[in-house]
mmCIF file with all atom_site columns, C-alpha atoms in Angstrom:
data_model
loop_
_atom_site.group_PDB
_atom_site.id
_atom_site.type_symbol
_atom_site.label_atom_id
_atom_site.label_alt_id
_atom_site.label_comp_id
_atom_site.label_asym_id
_atom_site.label_entity_id
_atom_site.label_seq_id
_atom_site.pdbx_PDB_ins_code
_atom_site.Cartn_x
_atom_site.Cartn_y
_atom_site.Cartn_z
_atom_site.occupancy
_atom_site.B_iso_or_equiv
_atom_site.pdbx_formal_charge
_atom_site.auth_seq_id
_atom_site.auth_comp_id
_atom_site.auth_asym_id
_atom_site.auth_atom_id
_atom_site.pdbx_PDB_model_num
ATOM 1   C CA . GLN A 1 1   ? -0.972  4.438   -0.288  1.00 76.00 ? 15  GLN A CA 1
ATOM 2   C CA . HIS A 1 2   ? 2.581   4.985   -1.450  1.00 91.00 ? 16  HIS A CA 1
ATOM 3   C CA . PHE A 1 3   ? 4.948   2.344   -2.558  1.00 90.00 ? 17  PHE A CA 1
ATOM 4   C CA . ILE A 1 4   ? 9.158   2.198   -2.994  1.00 92.00 ? 18  ILE A CA 1
ATOM 5   C CA . GLU A 1 5   ? 10.966  -0.328  -4.241  1.00 91.00 ? 19  GLU A CA 1
ATOM 6   C CA . TRP A 1 6   ? 14.714  -0.189  -4.474  1.00 91.00 ? 20  TRP A CA 1
ATOM 7   C CA . PHE A 1 7   ? 15.198  -4.076  -5.168  1.00 90.00 ? 21  PHE A CA 1
ATOM 8   C CA . SER A 1 8   ? 18.542  -4.222  -3.433  1.00 83.00 ? 22  SER A CA 1
ATOM 9   C CA . GLY A 1 9   ? 19.908  -5.986  -0.081  1.00 68.00 ? 23  GLY A CA 1
ATOM 10  C CA . LYS A 1 10  ? 18.756  -9.339  0.886   1.00 59.00 ? 24  LYS A CA 1
ATOM 11  C CA . GLY A 1 11  ? 15.563  -11.100 -0.577  1.00 54.00 ? 25  GLY A CA 1
ATOM 12  C CA . GLY A 1 12  ? 13.513  -13.576 0.429   1.00 48.00 ? 26  GLY A CA 1
ATOM 13  C CA . THR A 1 13  ? 13.139  -17.198 -1.990  1.00 47.00 ? 27  THR A CA 1
ATOM 14  C CA . ASN A 1 14  ? 12.826  -15.910 -5.890  1.00 50.00 ? 28  ASN A CA 1
ATOM 15  C CA . LYS A 1 15  ? 11.616  -12.287 -4.316  1.00 55.00 ? 29  LYS A CA 1
ATOM 16  C CA . PRO A 1 16  ? 12.822  -9.402  -3.245  1.00 59.00 ? 30  PRO A CA 1
ATOM 17  C CA . ASN A 1 17  ? 11.369  -8.896  0.445   1.00 62.00 ? 31  ASN A CA 1
ATOM 18  C CA . PHE A 1 18  ? 8.148   -10.205 2.162   1.00 69.00 ? 32  PHE A CA 1
ATOM 19  C CA . MET A 1 19  ? 5.460   -7.904  -0.015  1.00 83.00 ? 33  MET A CA 1
ATOM 20  C CA . TRP A 1 20  ? 6.521   -9.339  -3.622  1.00 90.00 ? 34  TRP A CA 1
ATOM 21  C CA . VAL A 1 21  ? 5.131   -13.143 -4.425  1.00 90.00 ? 35  VAL A CA 1
ATOM 22  C CA . TYR A 1 22  ? 6.765   -14.947 -6.873  1.00 89.00 ? 36  TYR A CA 1
ATOM 23  C CA . THR A 1 23  ? 4.774   -17.371 -10.051 1.00 88.00 ? 37  THR A CA 1
ATOM 24  C CA . ASN A 1 24  ? 5.033   -19.149 -12.656 1.00 87.00 ? 38  ASN A CA 1
ATOM 25  C CA . VAL A 1 25  ? 2.270   -18.790 -14.688 1.00 85.00 ? 39  VAL A CA 1
ATOM 26  C CA . ALA A 1 26  ? 3.300   -21.233 -17.267 1.00 81.00 ? 40  ALA A CA 1
ATOM 27  C CA . GLY A 1 27  ? 6.745   -23.139 -17.126 1.00 82.00 ? 41  GLY A CA 1
ATOM 28  C CA . ALA A 1 28  ? 9.494   -22.943 -15.099 1.00 85.00 ? 42  ALA A CA 1
ATOM 29  C CA . GLY A 1 29  ? 11.086  -19.557 -15.050 1.00 89.00 ? 43  GLY A CA 1
ATOM 30  C CA . SER A 1 30  ? 12.970  -17.618 -11.866 1.00 90.00 ? 44  SER A CA 1
ATOM 31  C CA . GLY A 1 31  ? 13.373  -14.729 -10.112 1.00 90.00 ? 45  GLY A CA 1
ATOM 32  C CA . ALA A 1 32  ? 16.614  -14.080 -8.217  1.00 89.00 ? 46  ALA A CA 1
ATOM 33  C CA . MET A 1 33  ? 18.205  -11.083 -6.847  1.00 88.00 ? 47  MET A CA 1
ATOM 34  C CA . VAL A 1 34  ? 21.223  -10.010 -8.691  1.00 88.00 ? 48  VAL A CA 1
ATOM 35  C CA . ASP A 1 35  ? 24.785  -9.734  -7.436  1.00 86.00 ? 49  ASP A CA 1
ATOM 36  C CA . ASP A 1 36  ? 26.180  -7.043  -9.277  1.00 87.00 ? 50  ASP A CA 1
ATOM 37  C CA . ILE A 1 37  ? 26.071  -2.900  -7.855  1.00 88.00 ? 51  ILE A CA 1
ATOM 38  C CA . ASP A 1 38  ? 22.992  -1.799  -8.806  1.00 89.00 ? 52  ASP A CA 1
ATOM 39  C CA . GLY A 1 39  ? 22.162  -4.372  -10.730 1.00 89.00 ? 53  GLY A CA 1
ATOM 40  C CA . GLY A 1 40  ? 18.300  -5.347  -9.129  1.00 92.00 ? 54  GLY A CA 1
ATOM 41  C CA . PHE A 1 41  ? 15.976  -8.037  -9.741  1.00 93.00 ? 55  PHE A CA 1
ATOM 42  C CA . ILE A 1 42  ? 16.379  -10.551 -12.081 1.00 93.00 ? 56  ILE A CA 1
ATOM 43  C CA . LEU A 1 43  ? 13.090  -11.885 -13.594 1.00 92.00 ? 57  LEU A CA 1
ATOM 44  C CA . THR A 1 44  ? 13.261  -15.112 -16.482 1.00 90.00 ? 58  THR A CA 1
ATOM 45  C CA . SER A 1 45  ? 10.925  -16.812 -18.188 1.00 88.00 ? 59  SER A CA 1
ATOM 46  C CA . GLY A 1 46  ? 10.860  -20.930 -19.091 1.00 83.00 ? 60  GLY A CA 1
ATOM 47  C CA . GLY A 1 47  ? 13.131  -21.572 -22.031 1.00 79.00 ? 61  GLY A CA 1
ATOM 48  C CA . GLY A 1 48  ? 9.079   -22.288 -24.551 1.00 76.00 ? 62  GLY A CA 1
ATOM 49  C CA . ALA A 1 49  ? 7.324   -19.922 -26.108 1.00 75.00 ? 63  ALA A CA 1
ATOM 50  C CA . ASN A 1 50  ? 4.540   -19.692 -24.840 1.00 80.00 ? 64  ASN A CA 1
ATOM 51  C CA . TYR A 1 51  ? 6.292   -19.205 -20.453 1.00 86.00 ? 65  TYR A CA 1
ATOM 52  C CA . GLU A 1 52  ? 5.760   -16.358 -18.742 1.00 87.00 ? 66  GLU A CA 1
ATOM 53  C CA . ALA A 1 53  ? 7.275   -15.941 -14.616 1.00 90.00 ? 67  ALA A CA 1
ATOM 54  C CA . ASN A 1 54  ? 5.815   -12.483 -12.147 1.00 91.00 ? 68  ASN A CA 1
ATOM 55  C CA . ILE A 1 55  ? 5.688   -11.002 -9.245  1.00 93.00 ? 69  ILE A CA 1
ATOM 56  C CA . SER A 1 56  ? 2.939   -9.230  -8.201  1.00 94.00 ? 70  SER A CA 1
ATOM 57  C CA . PHE A 1 57  ? 1.712   -8.228  -4.960  1.00 94.00 ? 71  PHE A CA 1
ATOM 58  C CA . ASN A 1 58  ? -0.356  -11.870 -5.387  1.00 92.00 ? 72  ASN A CA 1
ATOM 59  C CA . ASN A 1 59  ? -3.848  -10.186 -5.537  1.00 93.00 ? 73  ASN A CA 1
ATOM 60  C CA . LYS A 1 60  ? -3.789  -6.896  -3.392  1.00 94.00 ? 74  LYS A CA 1
ATOM 61  C CA . ARG A 1 61  ? -4.742  -4.438  -4.939  1.00 95.00 ? 75  ARG A CA 1
ATOM 62  C CA . GLN A 1 62  ? -3.883  -0.925  -3.767  1.00 95.00 ? 76  GLN A CA 1
ATOM 63  C CA . PHE A 1 63  ? -3.700  0.883   -6.605  1.00 97.00 ? 77  PHE A CA 1
ATOM 64  C CA . SER A 1 64  ? -6.545  3.194   -8.417  1.00 97.00 ? 78  SER A CA 1
ATOM 65  C CA . HIS A 1 65  ? -7.833  2.340   -12.559 1.00 97.00 ? 79  HIS A CA 1
ATOM 66  C CA . ALA A 1 66  ? -8.439  5.647   -12.591 1.00 97.00 ? 80  ALA A CA 1
ATOM 67  C CA . GLY A 1 67  ? -6.004  7.613   -10.983 1.00 98.00 ? 81  GLY A CA 1
ATOM 68  C CA . SER A 1 68  ? -2.312  6.350   -9.850  1.00 98.00 ? 82  SER A CA 1
ATOM 69  C CA . VAL A 1 69  ? 1.035   6.021   -11.467 1.00 98.00 ? 83  VAL A CA 1
ATOM 70  C CA . MET A 1 70  ? 3.980   4.170   -11.898 1.00 98.00 ? 84  MET A CA 1
ATOM 71  C CA . ILE A 1 71  ? 6.994   4.484   -11.828 1.00 98.00 ? 85  ILE A CA 1
ATOM 72  C CA . GLY A 1 72  ? 10.099  2.040   -12.611 1.00 97.00 ? 86  GLY A CA 1
ATOM 73  C CA . VAL A 1 73  ? 14.059  1.189   -13.747 1.00 96.00 ? 87  VAL A CA 1
ATOM 74  C CA . VAL A 1 74  ? 13.965  -1.593  -16.309 1.00 94.00 ? 88  VAL A CA 1
ATOM 75  C CA . LYS A 1 75  ? 16.381  -3.504  -18.243 1.00 90.00 ? 89  LYS A CA 1
ATOM 76  C CA . SER A 1 76  ? 14.937  -5.937  -21.432 1.00 86.00 ? 90  SER A CA 1
ATOM 77  C CA . ALA A 1 77  ? 16.808  -8.733  -22.327 1.00 70.00 ? 91  ALA A CA 1
ATOM 78  C CA . GLU A 1 78  ? 15.024  -6.890  -25.591 1.00 63.00 ? 92  GLU A CA 1
ATOM 79  C CA . VAL A 1 79  ? 15.708  -10.135 -27.705 1.00 66.00 ? 93  VAL A CA 1
ATOM 80  C CA . SER A 1 80  ? 13.104  -11.564 -30.590 1.00 69.00 ? 94  SER A CA 1
ATOM 81  C CA . GLY A 1 81  ? 10.751  -14.400 -28.633 1.00 68.00 ? 95  GLY A CA 1
ATOM 82  C CA . THR A 1 82  ? 10.432  -11.694 -25.448 1.00 75.00 ? 96  THR A CA 1
ATOM 83  C CA . ASP A 1 83  ? 8.024   -9.914  -24.016 1.00 85.00 ? 97  ASP A CA 1
ATOM 84  C CA . SER A 1 84  ? 8.580   -7.636  -21.079 1.00 89.00 ? 98  SER A CA 1
ATOM 85  C CA . PHE A 1 85  ? 5.836   -5.944  -19.222 1.00 92.00 ? 99  PHE A CA 1
ATOM 86  C CA . MET A 1 86  ? 5.798   -3.624  -15.959 1.00 95.00 ? 100 MET A CA 1
ATOM 87  C CA . SER A 1 87  ? 1.892   -3.199  -15.148 1.00 95.00 ? 101 SER A CA 1
ATOM 88  C CA . PHE A 1 88  ? -0.477  -2.838  -12.996 1.00 96.00 ? 102 PHE A CA 1
ATOM 89  C CA . SER A 1 89  ? -2.400  -5.209  -13.588 1.00 95.00 ? 103 SER A CA 1
ATOM 90  C CA . ASN A 1 90  ? -5.976  -6.761  -11.721 1.00 94.00 ? 104 ASN A CA 1
ATOM 91  C CA . ASP A 1 91  ? -4.525  -10.565 -11.634 1.00 92.00 ? 105 ASP A CA 1
ATOM 92  C CA . ALA A 1 92  ? -1.598  -11.928 -10.157 1.00 88.00 ? 106 ALA A CA 1
ATOM 93  C CA . THR A 1 93  ? -2.064  -15.425 -12.630 1.00 85.00 ? 107 THR A CA 1
ATOM 94  C CA . ALA A 1 94  ? -2.721  -14.282 -15.653 1.00 80.00 ? 108 ALA A CA 1
ATOM 95  C CA . ALA A 1 95  ? -1.033  -14.511 -19.037 1.00 74.00 ? 109 ALA A CA 1
ATOM 96  C CA . ALA A 1 96  ? 0.197   -10.843 -19.245 1.00 64.00 ? 110 ALA A CA 1
ATOM 97  C CA . TYR A 1 97  ? -0.390  -10.933 -23.458 1.00 66.00 ? 111 TYR A CA 1
ATOM 98  C CA . LEU A 1 98  ? -4.010  -12.128 -23.435 1.00 69.00 ? 112 LEU A CA 1
ATOM 99  C CA . GLY A 1 99  ? -5.989  -9.328  -21.751 1.00 67.00 ? 113 GLY A CA 1
ATOM 100 C CA . GLY A 1 100 ? -7.985  -11.778 -19.248 1.00 72.00 ? 114 GLY A CA 1
ATOM 101 C CA . ASP A 1 101 ? -7.169  -8.847  -16.418 1.00 86.00 ? 115 ASP A CA 1
ATOM 102 C CA . HIS A 1 102 ? -7.551  -5.535  -16.004 1.00 92.00 ? 116 HIS A CA 1
ATOM 103 C CA . THR A 1 103 ? -3.596  -3.729  -16.845 1.00 93.00 ? 117 THR A CA 1
ATOM 104 C CA . ALA A 1 104 ? -1.690  -0.706  -18.239 1.00 95.00 ? 118 ALA A CA 1
ATOM 105 C CA . SER A 1 105 ? 1.479   -1.900  -19.263 1.00 95.00 ? 119 SER A CA 1
ATOM 106 C CA . TRP A 1 106 ? 4.474   -0.805  -20.472 1.00 94.00 ? 120 TRP A CA 1
ATOM 107 C CA . GLU A 1 107 ? 5.363   -3.152  -22.634 1.00 91.00 ? 121 GLU A CA 1
ATOM 108 C CA . ILE A 1 108 ? 8.817   -4.420  -24.080 1.00 88.00 ? 122 ILE A CA 1
ATOM 109 C CA . GLU A 1 109 ? 8.561   -7.145  -27.573 1.00 84.00 ? 123 GLU A CA 1
ATOM 110 C CA . ASN A 1 110 ? 11.838  -7.415  -29.219 1.00 77.00 ? 124 ASN A CA 1
ATOM 111 C CA . GLY A 1 111 ? 13.377  -3.627  -28.724 1.00 71.00 ? 125 GLY A CA 1
ATOM 112 C CA . THR A 1 112 ? 9.660   -2.548  -29.499 1.00 83.00 ? 126 THR A CA 1
ATOM 113 C CA . GLN A 1 113 ? 8.263   -0.269  -26.944 1.00 88.00 ? 127 GLN A CA 1
ATOM 114 C CA . TYR A 1 114 ? 4.430   -0.022  -26.314 1.00 92.00 ? 128 TYR A CA 1
ATOM 115 C CA . CYS A 1 115 ? 1.134   1.090   -24.125 1.00 94.00 ? 129 CYS A CA 1
ATOM 116 C CA . ASN A 1 116 ? -0.196  -2.223  -23.768 1.00 94.00 ? 130 ASN A CA 1
ATOM 117 C CA . THR A 1 117 ? -3.795  -2.320  -22.239 1.00 95.00 ? 131 THR A CA 1
ATOM 118 C CA . SER A 1 118 ? -6.769  -4.347  -21.265 1.00 94.00 ? 132 SER A CA 1
ATOM 119 C CA . ASP A 1 119 ? -10.739 -4.017  -19.504 1.00 94.00 ? 133 ASP A CA 1
ATOM 120 C CA . GLY A 1 120 ? -10.607 -6.778  -18.838 1.00 91.00 ? 134 GLY A CA 1
ATOM 121 C CA . THR A 1 121 ? -12.037 -8.665  -22.091 1.00 89.00 ? 135 THR A CA 1
ATOM 122 C CA . SER A 1 122 ? -10.214 -6.885  -25.382 1.00 91.00 ? 136 SER A CA 1
ATOM 123 C CA . VAL A 1 123 ? -6.173  -5.896  -25.119 1.00 91.00 ? 137 VAL A CA 1
ATOM 124 C CA . SER A 1 124 ? -4.727  -3.798  -27.448 1.00 93.00 ? 138 SER A CA 1
ATOM 125 C CA . ARG A 1 125 ? -1.593  -1.817  -27.471 1.00 93.00 ? 139 ARG A CA 1
ATOM 126 C CA . THR A 1 126 ? 0.466   1.468   -29.254 1.00 94.00 ? 140 THR A CA 1
ATOM 127 C CA . ALA A 1 127 ? 3.842   1.087   -30.059 1.00 91.00 ? 141 ALA A CA 1
ATOM 128 C CA . ILE A 1 128 ? 5.409   4.726   -28.875 1.00 88.00 ? 142 ILE A CA 1
ATOM 129 C CA . GLY A 1 129 ? 5.779   7.546   -31.236 1.00 72.00 ? 143 GLY A CA 1
ATOM 130 C CA . SER A 1 130 ? 9.912   7.695   -31.534 1.00 64.00 ? 144 SER A CA 1
ATOM 131 C CA . ALA A 1 131 ? 9.831   3.624   -31.723 1.00 55.00 ? 145 ALA A CA 1
ATOM 132 C CA . THR A 1 132 ? 13.074  3.965   -29.519 1.00 61.00 ? 146 THR A CA 1
ATOM 133 C CA . ALA A 1 133 ? 14.822  0.355   -28.695 1.00 63.00 ? 147 ALA A CA 1
ATOM 134 C CA . MET A 1 134 ? 15.549  -0.226  -25.457 1.00 69.00 ? 148 MET A CA 1
ATOM 135 C CA . GLY A 1 135 ? 19.222  -0.997  -25.723 1.00 67.00 ? 149 GLY A CA 1
ATOM 136 C CA . SER A 1 136 ? 21.064  -2.614  -23.268 1.00 74.00 ? 150 SER A CA 1
ATOM 137 C CA . ALA A 1 137 ? 21.270  0.042   -20.328 1.00 86.00 ? 151 ALA A CA 1
ATOM 138 C CA . PHE A 1 138 ? 17.986  0.448   -17.756 1.00 92.00 ? 152 PHE A CA 1
ATOM 139 C CA . ARG A 1 139 ? 15.422  3.324   -18.868 1.00 92.00 ? 153 ARG A CA 1
ATOM 140 C CA . VAL A 1 140 ? 12.988  5.075   -16.747 1.00 95.00 ? 154 VAL A CA 1
ATOM 141 C CA . GLY A 1 141 ? 9.208   3.979   -17.500 1.00 95.00 ? 155 GLY A CA 1
ATOM 142 C CA . LYS A 1 142 ? 6.413   5.776   -15.936 1.00 97.00 ? 156 LYS A CA 1
ATOM 143 C CA . VAL A 1 143 ? 2.536   3.750   -16.737 1.00 98.00 ? 157 VAL A CA 1
ATOM 144 C CA . GLN A 1 144 ? 0.325   6.817   -15.404 1.00 98.00 ? 158 GLN A CA 1
ATOM 145 C CA . CYS A 1 145 ? -3.671  5.617   -14.703 1.00 98.00 ? 159 CYS A CA 1
ATOM 146 C CA . GLY A 1 146 ? -5.937  8.607   -14.997 1.00 98.00 ? 160 GLY A CA 1
ATOM 147 C CA . SER A 1 147 ? -10.213 8.418   -15.406 1.00 96.00 ? 161 SER A CA 1
ATOM 148 C CA . ALA A 1 148 ? -9.505  9.668   -18.863 1.00 97.00 ? 162 ALA A CA 1
ATOM 149 C CA . ASP A 1 149 ? -6.921  8.243   -20.282 1.00 98.00 ? 163 ASP A CA 1
ATOM 150 C CA . ILE A 1 150 ? -3.193  6.074   -19.726 1.00 98.00 ? 164 ILE A CA 1
ATOM 151 C CA . LYS A 1 151 ? -0.354  8.033   -20.149 1.00 97.00 ? 165 LYS A CA 1
ATOM 152 C CA . LEU A 1 152 ? 3.500   5.762   -20.712 1.00 96.00 ? 166 LEU A CA 1
ATOM 153 C CA . THR A 1 153 ? 6.382   7.948   -20.294 1.00 95.00 ? 167 THR A CA 1
ATOM 154 C CA . VAL A 1 154 ? 9.631   6.776   -21.002 1.00 93.00 ? 168 VAL A CA 1
ATOM 155 C CA . ASP A 1 155 ? 12.861  8.870   -19.798 1.00 92.00 ? 169 ASP A CA 1
ATOM 156 C CA . GLY A 1 156 ? 10.960  11.950  -19.175 1.00 93.00 ? 170 GLY A CA 1
ATOM 157 C CA . VAL A 1 157 ? 9.751   12.325  -22.519 1.00 91.00 ? 171 VAL A CA 1
ATOM 158 C CA . LEU A 1 158 ? 5.518   11.460  -23.128 1.00 94.00 ? 172 LEU A CA 1
ATOM 159 C CA . GLU A 1 159 ? 5.219   9.045   -25.106 1.00 93.00 ? 173 GLU A CA 1
ATOM 160 C CA . VAL A 1 160 ? 1.814   7.305   -26.076 1.00 95.00 ? 174 VAL A CA 1
ATOM 161 C CA . THR A 1 161 ? -1.623  8.884   -24.136 1.00 96.00 ? 175 THR A CA 1
ATOM 162 C CA . LYS A 1 162 ? -4.280  5.951   -24.730 1.00 97.00 ? 176 LYS A CA 1
ATOM 163 C CA . THR A 1 163 ? -7.541  5.610   -24.370 1.00 97.00 ? 177 THR A CA 1
ATOM 164 C CA . SER A 1 164 ? -8.568  2.306   -25.818 1.00 95.00 ? 178 SER A CA 1
ATOM 165 C CA . ASN A 1 165 ? -9.494  -0.526  -23.529 1.00 95.00 ? 179 ASN A CA 1
ATOM 166 C CA . ARG A 1 166 ? -8.610  1.150   -20.113 1.00 96.00 ? 180 ARG A CA 1
ATOM 167 C CA . PRO A 1 167 ? -8.709  -0.760  -16.888 1.00 95.00 ? 181 PRO A CA 1
ATOM 168 C CA . THR A 1 168 ? -12.062 -0.724  -14.777 1.00 95.00 ? 182 THR A CA 1
ATOM 169 C CA . GLU A 1 169 ? -10.965 -1.987  -11.533 1.00 95.00 ? 183 GLU A CA 1
ATOM 170 C CA . ASN A 1 170 ? -8.554  -1.760  -8.603  1.00 96.00 ? 184 ASN A CA 1
ATOM 171 C CA . MET A 1 171 ? -5.096  -3.038  -9.342  1.00 96.00 ? 185 MET A CA 1
ATOM 172 C CA . GLN A 1 172 ? -1.353  -3.959  -7.878  1.00 96.00 ? 186 GLN A CA 1
ATOM 173 C CA . PRO A 1 173 ? 2.327   -3.874  -9.356  1.00 96.00 ? 187 PRO A CA 1
ATOM 174 C CA . LYS A 1 174 ? 3.648   -6.661  -11.402 1.00 95.00 ? 188 LYS A CA 1
ATOM 175 C CA . LEU A 1 175 ? 6.742   -7.192  -13.626 1.00 94.00 ? 189 LEU A CA 1
ATOM 176 C CA . SER A 1 176 ? 6.166   -10.523 -15.823 1.00 92.00 ? 190 SER A CA 1
ATOM 177 C CA . VAL A 1 177 ? 8.819   -11.713 -18.887 1.00 90.00 ? 191 VAL A CA 1
ATOM 178 C CA . TYR A 1 178 ? 7.158   -13.844 -21.276 1.00 86.00 ? 192 TYR A CA 1
ATOM 179 C CA . GLY A 1 179 ? 8.846   -16.317 -23.869 1.00 81.00 ? 193 GLY A CA 1
ATOM 180 C CA . GLY A 1 180 ? 12.266  -17.393 -25.088 1.00 75.00 ? 194 GLY A CA 1
ATOM 181 C CA . GLY A 1 181 ? 14.052  -18.113 -21.484 1.00 78.00 ? 195 GLY A CA 1
ATOM 182 C CA . LYS A 1 182 ? 15.029  -14.212 -21.100 1.00 81.00 ? 196 LYS A CA 1
ATOM 183 C CA . PRO A 1 183 ? 15.448  -12.095 -18.477 1.00 88.00 ? 197 PRO A CA 1
ATOM 184 C CA . VAL A 1 184 ? 14.389  -8.822  -17.747 1.00 90.00 ? 198 VAL A CA 1
ATOM 185 C CA . SER A 1 185 ? 15.962  -7.005  -14.910 1.00 93.00 ? 199 SER A CA 1
ATOM 186 C CA . ILE A 1 186 ? 14.047  -4.080  -12.607 1.00 94.00 ? 200 ILE A CA 1
ATOM 187 C CA . ARG A 1 187 ? 16.385  -1.983  -10.523 1.00 94.00 ? 201 ARG A CA 1
ATOM 188 C CA . TYR A 1 188 ? 13.759  0.751   -9.164  1.00 95.00 ? 202 TYR A CA 1
ATOM 189 C CA . MET A 1 189 ? 9.723   0.945   -8.739  1.00 96.00 ? 203 MET A CA 1
ATOM 190 C CA . GLU A 1 190 ? 7.218   3.443   -7.138  1.00 97.00 ? 204 GLU A CA 1
ATOM 191 C CA . CYS A 1 191 ? 3.466   3.159   -7.131  1.00 97.00 ? 205 CYS A CA 1
ATOM 192 C CA . TYR A 1 192 ? 1.108   6.148   -5.650  1.00 98.00 ? 206 TYR A CA 1
ATOM 193 C CA . ASN A 1 193 ? -2.767  6.987   -5.893  1.00 98.00 ? 207 ASN A CA 1
ATOM 194 C CA . THR A 1 194 ? -3.425  10.269  -7.486  1.00 96.00 ? 208 THR A CA 1
#
C-alpha cells in the first residue's frame, strides 16, 4: 500500500475526497477545504474542552503496526487547550487522547510536540528533544512504525525514538483535533508499508 493525498481541489462534504470519512467524536466540529493557495484541509473541533473531530479511513486498516511510515505537512493552531494528532490508528471513533485505540502519533499540544503511542490499553508520550514550538507555518512530520520502536521526525530531524506502549494492531491514517474549538490544517499526507 502506498497512499498520497495532496488535500487540494474539489472535495466532498466535510472531506477532501472519497477515501476520507469525517467524524465528530464529541461535540460539533467542522472540516473543509481551504479557499487559499496551498491552504489544504482545515479541521476544527467544537468549542468545548472535551470536543474532538477527525478524518480517517473509516476503519480500513491498511498499514502495519510493525512496518509503516506516515509523512504529513501540518499547521496547528498552537493555542492553550487544543491538541492536534497526525496518527496511525486502529479506531476511527476513539478519542485520540485516551489511549483506547492502537496508535502512533505526532501530537501538538499548546505548541509543544510529542510522539504519542498507545497499545490499546495504556497511552504515553515523549516530548521532542528540542521542544521546538510549531509556530504559525506548516511543518513536516514523519511517524515511522517499526518492529522495535516508533520514530518521530520533524522537519527532517529525528526527534524521538519511542519503545513504550507501541500499537499491536494494523492501522489507518487519521487527523484529529481535540478541544478549544481551534483548527489544525494539513496540505499533504503520504503513507506506505515498509
